[in-house]
Amino acid sequence: MHEPADIHRLFAERFAAADLDGLLELYAPDALLLPQAGSEVRGHAAIREALGGFIALGGRFTMAPPRCLRAGDIAVLHADWQLSASGPDGQPVHLGGHTADVVQRQADGTWRIVIDNPWGDAVTA
């Protein structure tokens, strides 16, 4: 996680591998995640629970290479993503969006997600 764009590559790899612990490593301890429009969770415990629900769907997760806007120790990443899986009832589930994520360089030089909005410009509150 030495460049901001590493975050999205690692997120896609770790999500596909159902590596929830690895996903949490990508987030700052007090990060904000919007698991659905109008909903917010903050911190590793709440993010673990939210992401765990998506990982439990199984299926195939893909994310396009990100576009990155960077100013010093802060960057905004944009990318399209899709998740195709089966719901608990066996019916197909297709989710997708355009993520807009704020990442920040940490004191150790790595980058971490501080705001994860997988729904991009959707109304969130």
Short mmCIF file of N, CA and C in Angstrom, two decimals:
data_model
loop_
_atom_site.label_atom_id
_atom_site.label_comp_id
_atom_site.label_asym_id
_atom_site.label_seq_id
_atom_site.Cartn_x
_atom_site.Cartn_y
_atom_site.Cartn_z
N MET A 1 0.83 -1.18 0.00
CA MET A 1 0.00 0.00 0.00
C MET A 1 0.88 1.24 0.00
N HIS A 2 1.83 1.24 -0.92
CA HIS A 2 2.77 2.35 -0.96
C HIS A 2 2.36 3.44 -1.94
N GLU A 3 1.35 3.17 -2.75
CA GLU A 3 0.76 4.17 -3.64
C GLU A 3 -0.75 4.12 -3.44
N PRO A 4 -1.44 5.25 -3.59
CA PRO A 4 -2.89 5.24 -3.35
C PRO A 4 -3.63 4.18 -4.17
N ALA A 5 -3.27 4.01 -5.43
CA ALA A 5 -3.98 3.06 -6.30
C ALA A 5 -3.81 1.61 -5.85
N ASP A 6 -2.78 1.33 -5.04
CA ASP A 6 -2.62 -0.03 -4.51
C ASP A 6 -3.85 -0.47 -3.72
N ILE A 7 -4.53 0.48 -3.10
CA ILE A 7 -5.68 0.16 -2.26
C ILE A 7 -6.74 -0.60 -3.05
N HIS A 8 -7.11 -0.11 -4.23
CA HIS A 8 -8.16 -0.78 -4.99
C HIS A 8 -7.73 -2.15 -5.51
N ARG A 9 -6.49 -2.26 -5.94
CA ARG A 9 -5.99 -3.56 -6.39
C ARG A 9 -6.05 -4.57 -5.25
N LEU A 10 -5.55 -4.17 -4.09
CA LEU A 10 -5.56 -5.06 -2.94
C LEU A 10 -6.97 -5.35 -2.45
N PHE A 11 -7.85 -4.36 -2.51
CA PHE A 11 -9.24 -4.58 -2.10
C PHE A 11 -9.86 -5.67 -2.98
N ALA A 12 -9.71 -5.55 -4.30
CA ALA A 12 -10.29 -6.54 -5.22
C ALA A 12 -9.71 -7.93 -4.97
N GLU A 13 -8.40 -8.02 -4.78
CA GLU A 13 -7.76 -9.32 -4.53
C GLU A 13 -8.26 -9.94 -3.22
N ARG A 14 -8.30 -9.15 -2.18
CA ARG A 14 -8.68 -9.66 -0.87
C ARG A 14 -10.17 -9.98 -0.79
N PHE A 15 -11.00 -9.17 -1.46
CA PHE A 15 -12.43 -9.48 -1.49
C PHE A 15 -12.65 -10.79 -2.22
N ALA A 16 -12.01 -10.96 -3.37
CA ALA A 16 -12.16 -12.19 -4.15
C ALA A 16 -11.70 -13.40 -3.36
N ALA A 17 -10.71 -13.22 -2.48
CA ALA A 17 -10.20 -14.32 -1.67
C ALA A 17 -10.97 -14.49 -0.35
N ALA A 18 -12.00 -13.68 -0.15
CA ALA A 18 -12.80 -13.68 1.09
C ALA A 18 -11.90 -13.47 2.31
N ASP A 19 -10.90 -12.61 2.16
CA ASP A 19 -9.93 -12.31 3.22
C ASP A 19 -10.39 -11.07 3.98
N LEU A 20 -11.28 -11.26 4.93
CA LEU A 20 -11.86 -10.15 5.68
C LEU A 20 -10.80 -9.42 6.51
N ASP A 21 -9.89 -10.17 7.15
CA ASP A 21 -8.82 -9.53 7.92
C ASP A 21 -7.95 -8.68 7.01
N GLY A 22 -7.64 -9.20 5.83
CA GLY A 22 -6.84 -8.45 4.87
C GLY A 22 -7.54 -7.19 4.40
N LEU A 23 -8.86 -7.26 4.22
CA LEU A 23 -9.62 -6.07 3.84
C LEU A 23 -9.54 -5.01 4.92
N LEU A 24 -9.69 -5.42 6.17
CA LEU A 24 -9.67 -4.45 7.27
C LEU A 24 -8.33 -3.74 7.38
N GLU A 25 -7.24 -4.40 6.98
CA GLU A 25 -5.92 -3.76 6.99
C GLU A 25 -5.87 -2.55 6.07
N LEU A 26 -6.78 -2.49 5.11
CA LEU A 26 -6.79 -1.39 4.14
C LEU A 26 -7.44 -0.13 4.71
N TYR A 27 -8.11 -0.25 5.85
CA TYR A 27 -8.87 0.85 6.43
C TYR A 27 -8.14 1.47 7.62
N ALA A 28 -8.21 2.79 7.74
CA ALA A 28 -7.76 3.47 8.95
C ALA A 28 -8.67 3.03 10.10
N PRO A 29 -8.19 3.03 11.33
CA PRO A 29 -9.00 2.54 12.45
C PRO A 29 -10.36 3.23 12.61
N ASP A 30 -10.45 4.52 12.29
CA ASP A 30 -11.71 5.24 12.45
C ASP A 30 -12.39 5.52 11.11
N ALA A 31 -12.11 4.70 10.11
CA ALA A 31 -12.65 4.90 8.76
C ALA A 31 -14.17 4.86 8.75
N LEU A 32 -14.72 5.50 7.73
CA LEU A 32 -16.16 5.55 7.49
C LEU A 32 -16.48 4.75 6.24
N LEU A 33 -17.45 3.85 6.32
CA LEU A 33 -17.92 3.05 5.18
C LEU A 33 -19.41 3.30 5.01
N LEU A 34 -19.84 3.46 3.78
CA LEU A 34 -21.26 3.58 3.47
C LEU A 34 -21.69 2.29 2.79
N PRO A 35 -22.12 1.27 3.56
CA PRO A 35 -22.43 -0.03 2.98
C PRO A 35 -23.64 0.00 2.04
N GLN A 36 -24.51 0.99 2.22
CA GLN A 36 -25.61 1.22 1.29
C GLN A 36 -26.00 2.69 1.39
N ALA A 37 -26.64 3.20 0.36
CA ALA A 37 -27.03 4.61 0.37
C ALA A 37 -27.87 4.89 1.61
N GLY A 38 -27.51 5.95 2.33
CA GLY A 38 -28.24 6.33 3.52
C GLY A 38 -27.79 5.66 4.79
N SER A 39 -26.76 4.82 4.70
CA SER A 39 -26.28 4.07 5.86
C SER A 39 -24.78 4.30 6.02
N GLU A 40 -24.34 4.51 7.28
CA GLU A 40 -22.92 4.72 7.55
C GLU A 40 -22.49 3.82 8.70
N VAL A 41 -21.28 3.28 8.60
CA VAL A 41 -20.66 2.58 9.72
C VAL A 41 -19.26 3.12 9.88
N ARG A 42 -18.76 3.11 11.12
CA ARG A 42 -17.45 3.68 11.38
C ARG A 42 -16.65 2.73 12.27
N GLY A 43 -15.37 2.58 11.95
CA GLY A 43 -14.45 1.78 12.75
C GLY A 43 -14.38 0.34 12.28
N HIS A 44 -13.30 -0.32 12.65
CA HIS A 44 -13.02 -1.68 12.17
C HIS A 44 -14.11 -2.69 12.52
N ALA A 45 -14.65 -2.66 13.72
CA ALA A 45 -15.66 -3.65 14.10
C ALA A 45 -16.90 -3.53 13.22
N ALA A 46 -17.38 -2.32 13.01
CA ALA A 46 -18.58 -2.12 12.19
C ALA A 46 -18.30 -2.40 10.72
N ILE A 47 -17.11 -2.04 10.25
CA ILE A 47 -16.75 -2.31 8.85
C ILE A 47 -16.63 -3.81 8.63
N ARG A 48 -16.06 -4.53 9.60
CA ARG A 48 -15.95 -5.99 9.50
C ARG A 48 -17.35 -6.60 9.31
N GLU A 49 -18.29 -6.16 10.11
CA GLU A 49 -19.64 -6.71 10.03
C GLU A 49 -20.28 -6.40 8.67
N ALA A 50 -20.13 -5.16 8.21
CA ALA A 50 -20.73 -4.78 6.93
C ALA A 50 -20.10 -5.53 5.76
N LEU A 51 -18.77 -5.56 5.70
CA LEU A 51 -18.10 -6.27 4.60
C LEU A 51 -18.32 -7.77 4.67
N GLY A 52 -18.42 -8.30 5.90
CA GLY A 52 -18.68 -9.73 6.06
C GLY A 52 -19.97 -10.15 5.39
N GLY A 53 -20.99 -9.28 5.42
CA GLY A 53 -22.25 -9.60 4.75
C GLY A 53 -22.08 -9.71 3.25
N PHE A 54 -21.28 -8.84 2.67
CA PHE A 54 -21.04 -8.91 1.23
C PHE A 54 -20.19 -10.12 0.87
N ILE A 55 -19.17 -10.39 1.67
CA ILE A 55 -18.31 -11.55 1.40
C ILE A 55 -19.11 -12.85 1.52
N ALA A 56 -20.06 -12.89 2.46
CA ALA A 56 -20.87 -14.10 2.66
C ALA A 56 -21.68 -14.46 1.41
N LEU A 57 -21.92 -13.48 0.55
CA LEU A 57 -22.64 -13.77 -0.69
C LEU A 57 -21.81 -14.65 -1.62
N GLY A 58 -20.49 -14.65 -1.43
CA GLY A 58 -19.63 -15.39 -2.35
C GLY A 58 -19.66 -14.70 -3.70
N GLY A 59 -19.57 -15.45 -4.72
CA GLY A 59 -19.69 -14.89 -6.06
C GLY A 59 -18.40 -14.31 -6.59
N ARG A 60 -18.56 -13.47 -7.59
CA ARG A 60 -17.41 -12.92 -8.31
C ARG A 60 -17.41 -11.41 -8.14
N PHE A 61 -16.29 -10.88 -7.65
CA PHE A 61 -16.12 -9.44 -7.45
C PHE A 61 -15.07 -8.94 -8.42
N THR A 62 -15.37 -7.86 -9.12
CA THR A 62 -14.40 -7.23 -10.01
C THR A 62 -14.40 -5.72 -9.78
N MET A 63 -13.24 -5.12 -9.99
CA MET A 63 -13.11 -3.68 -9.88
C MET A 63 -12.20 -3.20 -10.99
N ALA A 64 -12.64 -2.16 -11.69
CA ALA A 64 -11.83 -1.57 -12.76
C ALA A 64 -10.63 -0.86 -12.16
N PRO A 65 -9.57 -0.68 -12.93
CA PRO A 65 -8.43 0.10 -12.42
C PRO A 65 -8.90 1.49 -12.01
N PRO A 66 -8.38 2.00 -10.90
CA PRO A 66 -8.87 3.28 -10.39
C PRO A 66 -8.31 4.48 -11.13
N ARG A 67 -9.08 5.55 -11.03
CA ARG A 67 -8.58 6.86 -11.41
C ARG A 67 -8.24 7.54 -10.09
N CYS A 68 -7.13 8.21 -10.03
CA CYS A 68 -6.62 8.74 -8.77
C CYS A 68 -6.38 10.25 -8.89
N LEU A 69 -6.94 10.99 -7.94
CA LEU A 69 -6.65 12.42 -7.78
C LEU A 69 -5.91 12.57 -6.47
N ARG A 70 -4.69 13.09 -6.53
CA ARG A 70 -3.86 13.12 -5.34
C ARG A 70 -3.37 14.54 -5.03
N ALA A 71 -3.44 14.88 -3.74
CA ALA A 71 -2.90 16.15 -3.26
C ALA A 71 -2.14 15.85 -1.97
N GLY A 72 -0.85 15.73 -2.08
CA GLY A 72 -0.02 15.45 -0.91
C GLY A 72 -0.35 14.10 -0.31
N ASP A 73 -0.76 14.09 0.95
CA ASP A 73 -1.03 12.85 1.68
C ASP A 73 -2.47 12.39 1.62
N ILE A 74 -3.27 13.00 0.73
CA ILE A 74 -4.67 12.62 0.57
C ILE A 74 -4.92 12.35 -0.90
N ALA A 75 -5.73 11.32 -1.18
CA ALA A 75 -6.10 11.03 -2.57
C ALA A 75 -7.54 10.57 -2.62
N VAL A 76 -8.17 10.78 -3.77
CA VAL A 76 -9.51 10.28 -4.04
C VAL A 76 -9.39 9.27 -5.17
N LEU A 77 -9.93 8.08 -4.94
CA LEU A 77 -9.91 7.01 -5.94
C LEU A 77 -11.32 6.80 -6.46
N HIS A 78 -11.45 6.65 -7.78
CA HIS A 78 -12.73 6.37 -8.42
C HIS A 78 -12.57 5.11 -9.26
N ALA A 79 -13.55 4.20 -9.17
CA ALA A 79 -13.52 3.00 -10.01
C ALA A 79 -14.91 2.37 -10.05
N ASP A 80 -15.20 1.71 -11.16
CA ASP A 80 -16.43 0.93 -11.27
C ASP A 80 -16.18 -0.45 -10.68
N TRP A 81 -17.22 -1.04 -10.07
CA TRP A 81 -17.10 -2.38 -9.48
C TRP A 81 -18.39 -3.14 -9.70
N GLN A 82 -18.29 -4.47 -9.63
CA GLN A 82 -19.45 -5.35 -9.76
C GLN A 82 -19.28 -6.57 -8.87
N LEU A 83 -20.40 -7.02 -8.32
CA LEU A 83 -20.44 -8.26 -7.55
C LEU A 83 -21.62 -9.07 -8.07
N SER A 84 -21.34 -10.26 -8.55
CA SER A 84 -22.38 -11.19 -9.01
C SER A 84 -22.32 -12.42 -8.13
N ALA A 85 -23.45 -12.73 -7.49
CA ALA A 85 -23.49 -13.82 -6.52
C ALA A 85 -24.90 -14.40 -6.47
N SER A 86 -25.11 -15.29 -5.53
CA SER A 86 -26.43 -15.84 -5.25
C SER A 86 -26.83 -15.40 -3.85
N GLY A 87 -28.07 -14.97 -3.70
CA GLY A 87 -28.59 -14.58 -2.40
C GLY A 87 -28.90 -15.79 -1.55
N PRO A 88 -29.29 -15.58 -0.30
CA PRO A 88 -29.62 -16.69 0.60
C PRO A 88 -30.72 -17.59 0.05
N ASP A 89 -31.59 -17.02 -0.79
CA ASP A 89 -32.69 -17.79 -1.38
C ASP A 89 -32.29 -18.46 -2.69
N GLY A 90 -31.02 -18.32 -3.08
CA GLY A 90 -30.53 -18.94 -4.30
C GLY A 90 -30.73 -18.09 -5.55
N GLN A 91 -31.41 -16.97 -5.40
CA GLN A 91 -31.65 -16.09 -6.55
C GLN A 91 -30.40 -15.27 -6.85
N PRO A 92 -30.18 -14.96 -8.13
CA PRO A 92 -29.00 -14.17 -8.50
C PRO A 92 -29.04 -12.78 -7.87
N VAL A 93 -27.88 -12.32 -7.45
CA VAL A 93 -27.71 -10.98 -6.92
C VAL A 93 -26.65 -10.29 -7.75
N HIS A 94 -26.99 -9.14 -8.29
CA HIS A 94 -26.03 -8.36 -9.06
C HIS A 94 -25.97 -6.96 -8.46
N LEU A 95 -24.81 -6.64 -7.93
CA LEU A 95 -24.58 -5.32 -7.36
C LEU A 95 -23.46 -4.65 -8.14
N GLY A 96 -23.50 -3.36 -8.19
CA GLY A 96 -22.43 -2.64 -8.85
C GLY A 96 -22.57 -1.16 -8.60
N GLY A 97 -21.50 -0.47 -8.84
CA GLY A 97 -21.52 0.96 -8.64
C GLY A 97 -20.22 1.59 -9.07
N HIS A 98 -20.10 2.82 -8.68
CA HIS A 98 -18.89 3.60 -8.97
C HIS A 98 -18.40 4.13 -7.63
N THR A 99 -17.33 3.54 -7.13
CA THR A 99 -16.83 3.92 -5.82
C THR A 99 -16.07 5.24 -5.86
N ALA A 100 -16.20 5.98 -4.78
CA ALA A 100 -15.44 7.21 -4.57
C ALA A 100 -14.85 7.10 -3.17
N ASP A 101 -13.56 6.85 -3.10
CA ASP A 101 -12.90 6.58 -1.83
C ASP A 101 -11.85 7.64 -1.53
N VAL A 102 -11.78 8.05 -0.27
CA VAL A 102 -10.74 8.96 0.18
C VAL A 102 -9.71 8.11 0.93
N VAL A 103 -8.46 8.22 0.52
CA VAL A 103 -7.38 7.49 1.18
C VAL A 103 -6.36 8.50 1.68
N GLN A 104 -5.66 8.12 2.74
CA GLN A 104 -4.70 9.04 3.35
C GLN A 104 -3.41 8.29 3.68
N ARG A 105 -2.28 8.96 3.42
CA ARG A 105 -0.99 8.37 3.78
C ARG A 105 -0.85 8.43 5.30
N GLN A 106 -0.46 7.29 5.87
CA GLN A 106 -0.30 7.17 7.31
C GLN A 106 1.14 7.50 7.71
N ALA A 107 1.38 7.62 9.00
CA ALA A 107 2.71 7.97 9.51
C ALA A 107 3.78 6.98 9.06
N ASP A 108 3.38 5.69 8.85
CA ASP A 108 4.36 4.68 8.43
C ASP A 108 4.57 4.66 6.91
N GLY A 109 3.92 5.59 6.19
CA GLY A 109 4.09 5.69 4.74
C GLY A 109 3.09 4.90 3.93
N THR A 110 2.30 4.05 4.56
CA THR A 110 1.28 3.30 3.83
C THR A 110 0.02 4.15 3.67
N TRP A 111 -0.82 3.74 2.74
CA TRP A 111 -2.08 4.43 2.47
C TRP A 111 -3.21 3.59 3.04
N ARG A 112 -4.21 4.25 3.62
CA ARG A 112 -5.37 3.57 4.18
C ARG A 112 -6.64 4.32 3.76
N ILE A 113 -7.71 3.58 3.66
CA ILE A 113 -9.01 4.17 3.35
C ILE A 113 -9.52 4.91 4.59
N VAL A 114 -9.95 6.16 4.41
CA VAL A 114 -10.58 6.89 5.50
C VAL A 114 -12.07 7.09 5.24
N ILE A 115 -12.47 7.14 3.97
CA ILE A 115 -13.89 7.18 3.60
C ILE A 115 -14.06 6.24 2.41
N ASP A 116 -14.96 5.27 2.55
CA ASP A 116 -15.26 4.31 1.49
C ASP A 116 -16.73 4.45 1.12
N ASN A 117 -16.96 5.05 -0.06
CA ASN A 117 -18.33 5.23 -0.56
C ASN A 117 -18.46 4.44 -1.86
N PRO A 118 -18.85 3.15 -1.77
CA PRO A 118 -18.95 2.34 -2.98
C PRO A 118 -20.08 2.77 -3.92
N TRP A 119 -20.90 3.68 -3.47
CA TRP A 119 -22.04 4.12 -4.29
C TRP A 119 -21.78 5.46 -4.95
N GLY A 120 -20.55 5.96 -4.85
CA GLY A 120 -20.14 7.17 -5.54
C GLY A 120 -20.98 8.37 -5.22
N ASP A 121 -21.70 8.87 -6.19
CA ASP A 121 -22.45 10.10 -5.99
C ASP A 121 -23.89 9.86 -5.55
N ALA A 122 -24.22 8.63 -5.16
CA ALA A 122 -25.58 8.38 -4.67
C ALA A 122 -25.82 9.17 -3.39
N VAL A 123 -27.05 9.56 -3.16
CA VAL A 123 -27.38 10.26 -1.94
C VAL A 123 -27.08 9.34 -0.76
N THR A 124 -26.32 9.84 0.22
CA THR A 124 -25.86 8.98 1.29
C THR A 124 -26.44 9.32 2.64
N ALA A 125 -27.03 10.43 2.82
CA ALA A 125 -27.58 10.75 4.15
C ALA A 125 -28.87 11.50 4.03
#
